[in-house]
């Protein structure tokens, strides 16, 4: 089991990563868990069938009384006000108080809604993140919690750090291919903002099936370390935390206009990464050729760029202007001065249009 510490101004906590680690990591919190009047696991309904027992059994053994379990709708649909209320109702029904502890067992969606429930139930109760997707190596660390509003994703939320993140990568073995692609896009993002050699390594795979369990572990640990360093430097996204949004300005626009659930978050980000690199070559000092190399690598790994062809650039730009990270309608992009060196820059609509056009040309070449 590997341990990565996260030191924010408000909280110090650890991320434990490894295979089959619930039985090793939970006893670290034995006293805290035994003092709790109730322990509740909120679990994604798909994950419940596959992995709940792995967490439930050792947890039950530690607290020596029954753990309450509440299943959430699978994936993104759980990030709703209805699920948020249902979680609160469940906590009240079983008699939870400020001395209760919550666990989130599932992907990023489950972690986001349960984190928000934990941050608001009786003004805040401790919670543990137990991520079960590759993407959640990113979302479970850093304390951003949220649910969606019909007018926008993640519009209601808080910053609230967990007690610990217990990341048992044995759970990743049941992930569908689409979710592997989605999660690995955020790993590639972490590589792009930190380490050129790591990018080369990741995009040189022909398929993520070639990656061994040991390599997955090392990439996830590396990704968490990149995120940890940034979160420690800027917990509330006033400066460098924005770098984590590389690929997300255009990516979010693709995700929103395609329709949430029709394309995964990470697959949209992968597309956004290529646009970010094209813009970096145009308006920053990134050496020409990097965007094309990334595009080719992502195509051979199985990422689909077809969604780009379905949208008018003006529609995408209107989504970008509505993004909560845009201020006064300006298009703020995270770009790269070079691989591993991110920066934030205002980009003109015309430059975004040019990058979109270039990407369209490449896509048509590949899909002809
Ligand atoms: N808080 C943050 O800092 C942050 C950062 C990035 C993303 N996010 C959020 O994370 C969410 C996306 O997270 P995600 O990609 O993990 O998706 P997800 O939680 O929606 O899970 C994706 C799908 O995989 C299934 N699943 C989960 N674990 C599984 C497993 N081990 N085996 C089989 N199926 C499994 C789920 O049921 C779901 O259908 C988005 O809502 C996004 O906004 C948050
Ligand atoms: Zn993301």
Short mmCIF file of C-alpha atoms and ligand atoms in Angstrom, two decimals:
data_model
loop_
_atom_site.label_atom_id
_atom_site.label_comp_id
_atom_site.label_asym_id
_atom_site.label_seq_id
_atom_site.Cartn_x
_atom_site.Cartn_y
_atom_site.Cartn_z
CA UNK A 1 0.00 0.00 0.00
CA UNK A 2 1.34 3.44 -0.91
CA UNK A 3 0.53 6.57 1.04
CA UNK A 4 0.41 10.08 -0.36
CA UNK A 5 -0.15 12.89 2.08
CA UNK A 6 -2.25 15.93 1.28
CA UNK A 7 -1.56 19.05 3.30
CA UNK A 8 -4.05 21.81 2.81
CA UNK A 9 -4.36 24.79 5.15
CA UNK A 10 -7.58 23.33 6.51
CA UNK A 11 -6.77 19.67 6.70
CA UNK A 12 -4.06 17.08 6.54
CA UNK A 13 -5.09 13.68 5.20
CA UNK A 14 -3.71 10.68 3.38
CA UNK A 15 -4.53 8.91 0.17
CA UNK A 16 -3.90 5.17 0.48
CA UNK A 17 -3.49 3.37 -2.83
CA UNK A 18 -2.99 -0.31 -3.53
CA UNK A 19 -4.63 -3.58 -4.45
CA UNK A 20 -6.93 -5.21 -1.89
CA UNK A 21 -6.17 -2.56 0.75
CA UNK A 22 -9.43 -2.06 2.66
CA UNK A 23 -8.38 -4.54 5.33
CA UNK A 24 -5.04 -2.78 5.80
CA UNK A 25 -6.15 0.82 5.54
CA UNK A 26 -9.37 0.80 7.61
CA UNK A 27 -7.70 -0.24 10.90
CA UNK A 28 -5.65 2.99 10.75
CA UNK A 29 -8.93 4.72 11.60
CA UNK A 30 -10.10 2.14 14.14
CA UNK A 31 -10.53 4.55 17.07
CA UNK A 32 -12.28 7.22 15.03
CA UNK A 33 -14.61 4.64 13.49
CA UNK A 34 -15.41 3.02 16.82
CA UNK A 35 -16.29 6.40 18.36
CA UNK A 36 -18.85 7.09 15.61
CA UNK A 37 -22.49 6.57 16.61
CA UNK A 38 -23.38 5.46 13.06
CA UNK A 39 -21.36 4.55 9.99
CA UNK A 40 -23.03 4.82 6.59
CA UNK A 41 -21.78 3.63 3.21
CA UNK A 42 -23.25 5.46 0.24
CA UNK A 43 -22.58 3.30 -2.79
CA UNK A 44 -23.18 3.59 -6.54
CA UNK A 45 -25.76 0.87 -7.36
CA UNK A 46 -23.54 -0.78 -10.00
CA UNK A 47 -20.56 -0.79 -7.66
CA UNK A 48 -22.73 -2.22 -4.86
CA UNK A 49 -23.19 -5.45 -6.81
CA UNK A 50 -19.50 -5.73 -7.65
CA UNK A 51 -17.52 -4.44 -4.70
CA UNK A 52 -19.63 -3.50 -1.66
CA UNK A 53 -18.71 -6.61 0.33
CA UNK A 54 -14.99 -5.81 0.02
CA UNK A 55 -15.50 -2.63 2.05
CA UNK A 56 -18.49 -3.64 4.15
CA UNK A 57 -16.98 -6.75 5.76
CA UNK A 58 -13.76 -5.25 7.17
CA UNK A 59 -15.61 -2.07 8.17
CA UNK A 60 -18.27 -4.03 10.03
CA UNK A 61 -15.58 -6.06 11.78
CA UNK A 62 -13.91 -2.88 13.04
CA UNK A 63 -16.94 -1.08 14.38
CA UNK A 64 -18.53 -4.26 15.67
CA UNK A 65 -22.03 -3.14 14.78
CA UNK A 66 -23.97 -2.95 11.58
CA UNK A 67 -23.05 -0.45 8.91
CA UNK A 68 -25.96 1.29 7.18
CA UNK A 69 -25.88 1.06 3.39
CA UNK A 70 -27.65 3.37 0.95
CA UNK A 71 -27.49 2.79 -2.80
CA UNK A 72 -27.31 5.74 -5.17
CA UNK A 73 -28.33 5.73 -8.84
CA UNK A 74 -25.37 4.78 -11.04
CA UNK A 75 -23.04 7.48 -12.25
CA UNK A 76 -23.92 11.05 -13.15
CA UNK A 77 -27.67 10.74 -12.45
CA UNK A 78 -26.80 10.59 -8.75
CA UNK A 79 -25.54 14.19 -8.79
CA UNK A 80 -29.08 15.56 -8.45
CA UNK A 81 -30.92 17.50 -5.79
CA UNK A 82 -33.25 14.50 -5.42
CA UNK A 83 -30.40 12.11 -4.55
CA UNK A 84 -28.86 14.75 -2.30
CA UNK A 85 -32.17 14.99 -0.37
CA UNK A 86 -32.60 11.21 -0.31
CA UNK A 87 -29.13 10.87 1.26
CA UNK A 88 -30.01 13.43 3.94
CA UNK A 89 -33.34 11.69 4.60
CA UNK A 90 -31.55 8.37 5.00
CA UNK A 91 -29.04 9.85 7.46
CA UNK A 92 -31.92 11.28 9.51
CA UNK A 93 -33.98 8.08 9.35
CA UNK A 94 -31.17 5.94 10.75
CA UNK A 95 -30.56 8.48 13.50
CA UNK A 96 -27.25 9.96 12.37
CA UNK A 97 -25.81 12.90 14.27
CA UNK A 98 -22.65 14.99 14.03
CA UNK A 99 -20.85 11.97 15.47
CA UNK A 100 -21.66 9.85 12.41
CA UNK A 101 -19.27 8.99 9.58
CA UNK A 102 -20.04 8.57 5.88
CA UNK A 103 -18.23 6.57 3.20
CA UNK A 104 -18.51 7.18 -0.55
CA UNK A 105 -17.93 3.99 -2.54
CA UNK A 106 -18.06 4.60 -6.29
CA UNK A 107 -16.75 6.78 -9.08
CA UNK A 108 -16.36 10.54 -9.21
CA UNK A 109 -20.12 11.12 -9.31
CA UNK A 110 -20.72 9.22 -6.09
CA UNK A 111 -17.76 10.96 -4.42
CA UNK A 112 -19.00 14.38 -5.49
CA UNK A 113 -22.58 13.99 -4.21
CA UNK A 114 -21.64 12.17 -1.00
CA UNK A 115 -18.93 14.75 -0.28
CA UNK A 116 -21.54 17.47 -0.63
CA UNK A 117 -23.98 15.57 1.60
CA UNK A 118 -21.22 15.12 4.22
CA UNK A 119 -20.31 18.80 4.04
CA UNK A 120 -23.91 19.87 4.66
CA UNK A 121 -25.41 17.23 6.99
CA UNK A 122 -25.71 19.03 10.34
CA UNK A 123 -23.14 21.51 8.97
CA UNK A 124 -20.61 18.80 8.24
CA UNK A 125 -19.70 15.24 9.22
CA UNK A 126 -16.47 13.36 8.47
CA UNK A 127 -16.37 11.27 5.33
CA UNK A 128 -14.08 8.82 3.56
CA UNK A 129 -13.62 8.60 -0.19
CA UNK A 130 -13.35 5.06 -1.58
CA UNK A 131 -12.98 5.62 -5.33
CA UNK A 132 -13.68 2.81 -7.80
CA UNK A 133 -12.84 4.40 -11.16
CA UNK A 134 -9.59 5.55 -12.75
CA UNK A 135 -11.01 9.03 -13.13
CA UNK A 136 -11.64 9.19 -9.40
CA UNK A 137 -7.88 9.28 -8.75
CA UNK A 138 -8.48 12.90 -9.69
CA UNK A 139 -11.94 13.64 -8.29
CA UNK A 140 -11.49 11.99 -4.87
CA UNK A 141 -8.50 14.17 -4.05
CA UNK A 142 -8.73 17.87 -3.43
CA UNK A 143 -12.05 18.39 -1.69
CA UNK A 144 -14.30 19.67 -4.46
CA UNK A 145 -17.85 18.39 -3.95
CA UNK A 146 -20.88 19.11 -6.10
CA UNK A 147 -24.26 18.26 -7.52
CA UNK A 148 -25.65 19.45 -10.84
CA UNK A 149 -28.29 22.10 -11.50
CA UNK A 150 -30.50 21.74 -14.61
CA UNK A 151 -28.72 24.86 -15.87
CA UNK A 152 -25.21 23.53 -15.38
CA UNK A 153 -22.93 20.84 -14.12
CA UNK A 154 -21.38 21.14 -10.64
CA UNK A 155 -23.22 24.40 -10.02
CA UNK A 156 -24.04 23.59 -6.37
CA UNK A 157 -21.22 22.45 -4.15
CA UNK A 158 -18.53 23.16 -1.62
CA UNK A 159 -14.88 22.65 -0.81
CA UNK A 160 -14.78 19.90 1.81
CA UNK A 161 -11.84 17.61 2.40
CA UNK A 162 -12.30 13.91 3.32
CA UNK A 163 -10.75 12.19 6.35
CA UNK A 164 -8.85 9.96 3.95
CA UNK A 165 -9.03 8.49 0.48
CA UNK A 166 -8.81 4.70 0.39
CA UNK A 167 -8.23 3.75 -3.23
CA UNK A 168 -8.42 0.00 -3.72
CA UNK A 169 -7.39 -0.51 -7.33
CA UNK A 170 -8.72 -4.07 -7.29
CA UNK A 171 -12.11 -2.45 -7.95
CA UNK A 172 -10.84 -1.13 -11.30
CA UNK A 173 -10.82 -4.64 -12.79
CA UNK A 174 -14.56 -4.42 -13.57
CA UNK A 175 -14.46 -1.05 -15.34
CA UNK A 176 -15.93 -0.98 -18.86
CA UNK A 177 -13.57 0.12 -21.67
CA UNK A 178 -15.29 3.50 -21.97
CA UNK A 179 -14.59 4.28 -18.33
CA UNK A 180 -10.93 3.26 -18.71
CA UNK A 181 -10.60 5.71 -21.61
CA UNK A 182 -12.36 8.38 -19.58
CA UNK A 183 -10.13 7.98 -16.54
CA UNK A 184 -6.90 7.69 -18.50
CA UNK A 185 -7.62 11.05 -20.18
CA UNK A 186 -7.22 12.72 -16.77
CA UNK A 187 -3.99 10.74 -16.23
CA UNK A 188 -2.73 12.06 -19.59
CA UNK A 189 -3.77 15.57 -18.47
CA UNK A 190 -1.70 15.17 -15.29
CA UNK A 191 1.23 14.04 -17.43
CA UNK A 192 0.89 17.00 -19.83
CA UNK A 193 1.06 19.54 -17.01
CA UNK A 194 4.00 17.88 -15.29
CA UNK A 195 6.32 15.58 -17.25
CA UNK A 196 7.15 15.24 -20.95
CA UNK A 197 8.60 11.70 -20.66
CA UNK A 198 5.46 10.49 -18.95
CA UNK A 199 3.33 11.85 -21.82
CA UNK A 200 5.52 10.00 -24.33
CA UNK A 201 5.15 6.80 -22.35
CA UNK A 202 1.36 7.04 -22.09
CA UNK A 203 0.64 7.87 -25.72
CA UNK A 204 3.04 5.23 -27.00
CA UNK A 205 0.70 2.42 -25.87
CA UNK A 206 -1.39 0.94 -28.68
CA UNK A 207 -4.10 0.11 -26.18
CA UNK A 208 -4.58 0.53 -22.44
CA UNK A 209 -4.93 -3.29 -22.29
CA UNK A 210 -1.12 -3.37 -22.53
CA UNK A 211 -0.78 -1.63 -19.17
CA UNK A 212 0.05 -3.97 -16.30
CA UNK A 213 -1.45 -3.65 -12.81
CA UNK A 214 1.89 -2.39 -11.49
CA UNK A 215 2.03 0.29 -14.21
CA UNK A 216 -1.54 1.37 -13.44
CA UNK A 217 -0.59 1.70 -9.80
CA UNK A 218 2.44 3.83 -10.61
CA UNK A 219 0.48 6.09 -13.02
CA UNK A 220 -2.33 6.60 -10.53
CA UNK A 221 0.11 7.40 -7.73
CA UNK A 222 1.90 9.85 -10.03
CA UNK A 223 -1.40 11.47 -11.03
CA UNK A 224 -2.42 11.83 -7.39
CA UNK A 225 0.97 13.38 -6.57
CA UNK A 226 0.56 15.96 -9.33
CA UNK A 227 -2.93 16.80 -8.09
CA UNK A 228 -1.80 16.84 -4.43
CA UNK A 229 1.00 19.32 -5.11
CA UNK A 230 -1.39 21.66 -6.89
CA UNK A 231 -4.16 21.38 -4.29
CA UNK A 232 -1.66 22.05 -1.51
CA UNK A 233 -0.47 25.18 -3.26
CA UNK A 234 -3.98 26.45 -4.02
CA UNK A 235 -6.87 24.73 -2.23
CA UNK A 236 -9.58 27.12 -3.45
CA UNK A 237 -8.61 27.51 -7.12
CA UNK A 238 -7.37 31.08 -6.94
CA UNK A 239 -4.22 30.40 -8.96
CA UNK A 240 -2.35 27.23 -9.96
CA UNK A 241 -5.31 24.88 -9.33
CA UNK A 242 -6.69 26.23 -12.59
CA UNK A 243 -3.96 24.23 -14.37
CA UNK A 244 -5.98 21.10 -13.63
CA UNK A 245 -8.52 22.45 -16.11
CA UNK A 246 -6.23 21.79 -19.08
CA UNK A 247 -8.48 20.47 -21.84
CA UNK A 248 -11.63 21.27 -19.88
CA UNK A 249 -12.77 24.54 -21.49
CA UNK A 250 -13.37 22.99 -24.91
CA UNK A 251 -13.94 19.56 -23.31
CA UNK A 252 -16.83 20.80 -21.16
CA UNK A 253 -18.38 22.44 -24.23
CA UNK A 254 -18.25 19.10 -26.10
CA UNK A 255 -19.65 17.28 -23.06
CA UNK A 256 -22.51 19.75 -22.59
CA UNK A 257 -23.49 19.99 -26.25
CA UNK A 258 -23.28 16.22 -26.82
CA UNK A 259 -25.43 15.71 -23.74
CA UNK A 260 -24.21 14.50 -20.34
CA UNK A 261 -24.14 10.73 -20.23
CA UNK A 262 -23.79 10.41 -24.04
CA UNK A 263 -20.06 10.95 -23.81
CA UNK A 264 -17.91 10.45 -20.74
CA UNK A 265 -16.21 13.37 -19.02
CA UNK A 266 -12.71 12.10 -19.78
CA UNK A 267 -13.41 11.40 -23.45
CA UNK A 268 -14.51 15.03 -23.81
CA UNK A 269 -11.40 16.17 -21.97
CA UNK A 270 -9.21 14.11 -24.33
CA UNK A 271 -10.66 16.10 -27.25
CA UNK A 272 -10.16 19.32 -25.29
CA UNK A 273 -6.51 18.46 -24.66
CA UNK A 274 -5.78 18.44 -28.40
CA UNK A 275 -7.45 21.84 -28.79
CA UNK A 276 -5.45 23.18 -25.83
CA UNK A 277 -2.23 22.02 -27.46
CA UNK A 278 -3.21 23.49 -30.84
CA UNK A 279 -3.85 26.83 -29.11
CA UNK A 280 -0.58 26.52 -27.19
CA UNK A 281 1.28 26.15 -30.48
CA UNK A 282 -0.51 29.21 -31.91
CA UNK A 283 -0.46 31.68 -29.01
CA UNK A 284 2.15 30.19 -26.67
CA UNK A 285 5.64 28.85 -27.17
CA UNK A 286 4.76 25.14 -27.41
CA UNK A 287 6.78 23.55 -30.19
CA UNK A 288 4.74 22.75 -33.32
CA UNK A 289 3.89 19.09 -33.81
CA UNK A 290 2.90 18.32 -30.23
CA UNK A 291 -0.84 18.66 -30.85
CA UNK A 292 -0.72 16.36 -33.87
CA UNK A 293 1.36 13.81 -31.96
CA UNK A 294 -1.16 13.80 -29.12
CA UNK A 295 -4.09 13.55 -31.56
CA UNK A 296 -2.51 10.54 -33.32
CA UNK A 297 -1.68 8.88 -30.01
CA UNK A 298 -5.20 9.38 -28.65
CA UNK A 299 -6.78 8.06 -31.88
CA UNK A 300 -4.73 4.88 -31.75
CA UNK A 301 -5.59 4.39 -28.08
CA UNK A 302 -9.25 4.31 -29.10
CA UNK A 303 -10.47 7.83 -28.26
CA UNK A 304 -13.20 8.97 -30.63
CA UNK A 305 -13.10 12.47 -32.06
CA UNK A 306 -16.36 12.02 -33.99
CA UNK A 307 -18.35 14.19 -31.52
CA UNK A 308 -16.41 17.24 -32.74
CA UNK A 309 -17.92 16.87 -36.23
CA UNK A 310 -21.44 17.02 -34.81
CA UNK A 311 -21.21 20.53 -33.40
CA UNK A 312 -21.02 24.01 -34.89
CA UNK A 313 -18.10 25.95 -33.47
CA UNK A 314 -20.45 28.82 -32.48
CA UNK A 315 -22.50 26.47 -30.32
CA UNK A 316 -19.34 25.26 -28.61
CA UNK A 317 -18.16 28.82 -28.05
CA UNK A 318 -21.48 29.78 -26.47
CA UNK A 319 -21.01 26.89 -24.00
CA UNK A 320 -17.44 28.00 -23.31
CA UNK A 321 -18.63 31.51 -22.49
CA UNK A 322 -21.16 30.12 -20.02
CA UNK A 323 -18.54 28.00 -18.23
CA UNK A 324 -18.29 29.05 -14.59
CA UNK A 325 -14.57 29.51 -15.03
CA UNK A 326 -15.10 32.12 -17.75
CA UNK A 327 -15.18 35.65 -16.39
CA UNK A 328 -16.88 38.53 -18.21
CA UNK A 329 -17.35 36.33 -21.28
CA UNK A 330 -13.61 36.01 -21.92
CA UNK A 331 -12.32 32.62 -22.96
CA UNK A 332 -9.74 31.57 -20.37
CA UNK A 333 -7.72 28.59 -21.47
CA UNK A 334 -5.08 26.62 -19.68
CA UNK A 335 -2.26 26.33 -22.21
CA UNK A 336 1.25 24.92 -22.21
CA UNK A 337 4.40 27.01 -22.66
CA UNK A 338 5.98 23.62 -23.15
CA UNK A 339 5.00 20.12 -22.08
CA UNK A 340 5.02 20.17 -18.29
CA UNK A 341 4.69 23.95 -18.05
CA UNK A 342 1.09 25.16 -17.90
CA UNK A 343 -0.15 28.74 -17.86
CA UNK A 344 -3.54 30.48 -18.08
CA UNK A 345 -4.27 32.78 -20.97
CA UNK A 346 -7.21 34.64 -22.49
CA UNK A 347 -7.75 33.36 -26.02
CA UNK A 348 -9.71 35.08 -28.78
CA UNK A 349 -12.80 33.51 -30.32
CA UNK A 350 -11.01 33.58 -33.69
CA UNK A 351 -8.11 31.52 -32.36
CA UNK A 352 -10.53 28.95 -30.92
CA UNK A 353 -12.28 28.80 -34.30
CA UNK A 354 -8.96 28.19 -36.05
CA UNK A 355 -8.02 25.40 -33.65
CA UNK A 356 -11.46 23.81 -34.09
CA UNK A 357 -11.08 24.01 -37.87
CA UNK A 358 -7.63 22.40 -37.77
CA UNK A 359 -8.92 19.58 -35.57
CA UNK A 360 -11.82 19.03 -37.99
CA UNK A 361 -9.35 18.65 -40.87
CA UNK A 362 -7.34 16.04 -38.95
CA UNK A 363 -10.46 14.15 -37.94
CA UNK A 364 -11.71 14.01 -41.55
CA UNK A 365 -8.30 12.71 -42.64
CA UNK A 366 -8.47 9.89 -40.09
CA UNK A 367 -12.17 9.03 -40.53
CA UNK A 368 -12.30 9.25 -44.34
N1 LIG B 1 -14.49 16.76 -7.51
C1 LIG B 1 -13.57 16.87 -8.44
O1 LIG B 1 -12.50 17.45 -8.25
C2 LIG B 1 -13.83 16.22 -9.77
C3 LIG B 1 -12.80 16.11 -10.70
C4 LIG B 1 -13.05 15.44 -11.90
C5 LIG B 1 -14.31 14.92 -12.14
N2 LIG B 1 -15.29 15.05 -11.21
C6 LIG B 1 -16.62 14.48 -11.42
O2 LIG B 1 -16.49 13.07 -11.49
C7 LIG B 1 -17.59 12.56 -12.24
C8 LIG B 1 -17.11 11.49 -13.18
O3 LIG B 1 -16.56 10.46 -12.42
P1 LIG B 1 -16.32 9.00 -13.04
O4 LIG B 1 -15.71 9.12 -14.35
O5 LIG B 1 -15.66 8.22 -11.99
O6 LIG B 1 -17.78 8.53 -13.36
P2 LIG B 1 -19.02 7.93 -12.56
O7 LIG B 1 -18.89 8.07 -11.10
O8 LIG B 1 -20.20 8.52 -13.22
O9 LIG B 1 -18.92 6.39 -12.93
C9 LIG B 1 -18.99 5.99 -14.27
C10 LIG B 1 -19.75 4.70 -14.45
O10 LIG B 1 -18.94 3.63 -14.00
C11 LIG B 1 -19.66 2.80 -13.08
N3 LIG B 1 -18.64 2.28 -12.18
C12 LIG B 1 -17.98 2.93 -11.18
N4 LIG B 1 -17.04 2.14 -10.66
C13 LIG B 1 -17.11 0.96 -11.32
C14 LIG B 1 -16.36 -0.26 -11.24
N5 LIG B 1 -15.35 -0.38 -10.39
N6 LIG B 1 -16.71 -1.26 -12.08
C15 LIG B 1 -17.71 -1.10 -12.98
N7 LIG B 1 -18.43 0.01 -13.11
C16 LIG B 1 -18.12 1.04 -12.29
C17 LIG B 1 -20.70 3.70 -12.48
O11 LIG B 1 -21.84 2.99 -12.09
C18 LIG B 1 -21.03 4.63 -13.65
O12 LIG B 1 -22.01 4.05 -14.46
C19 LIG B 1 -18.22 13.73 -12.94
O13 LIG B 1 -19.44 14.03 -12.31
C20 LIG B 1 -17.24 14.87 -12.72
O14 LIG B 1 -17.85 16.13 -12.64
C21 LIG B 1 -15.07 15.69 -10.04
ZN1 LIG B 2 -11.96 16.54 -15.37
#
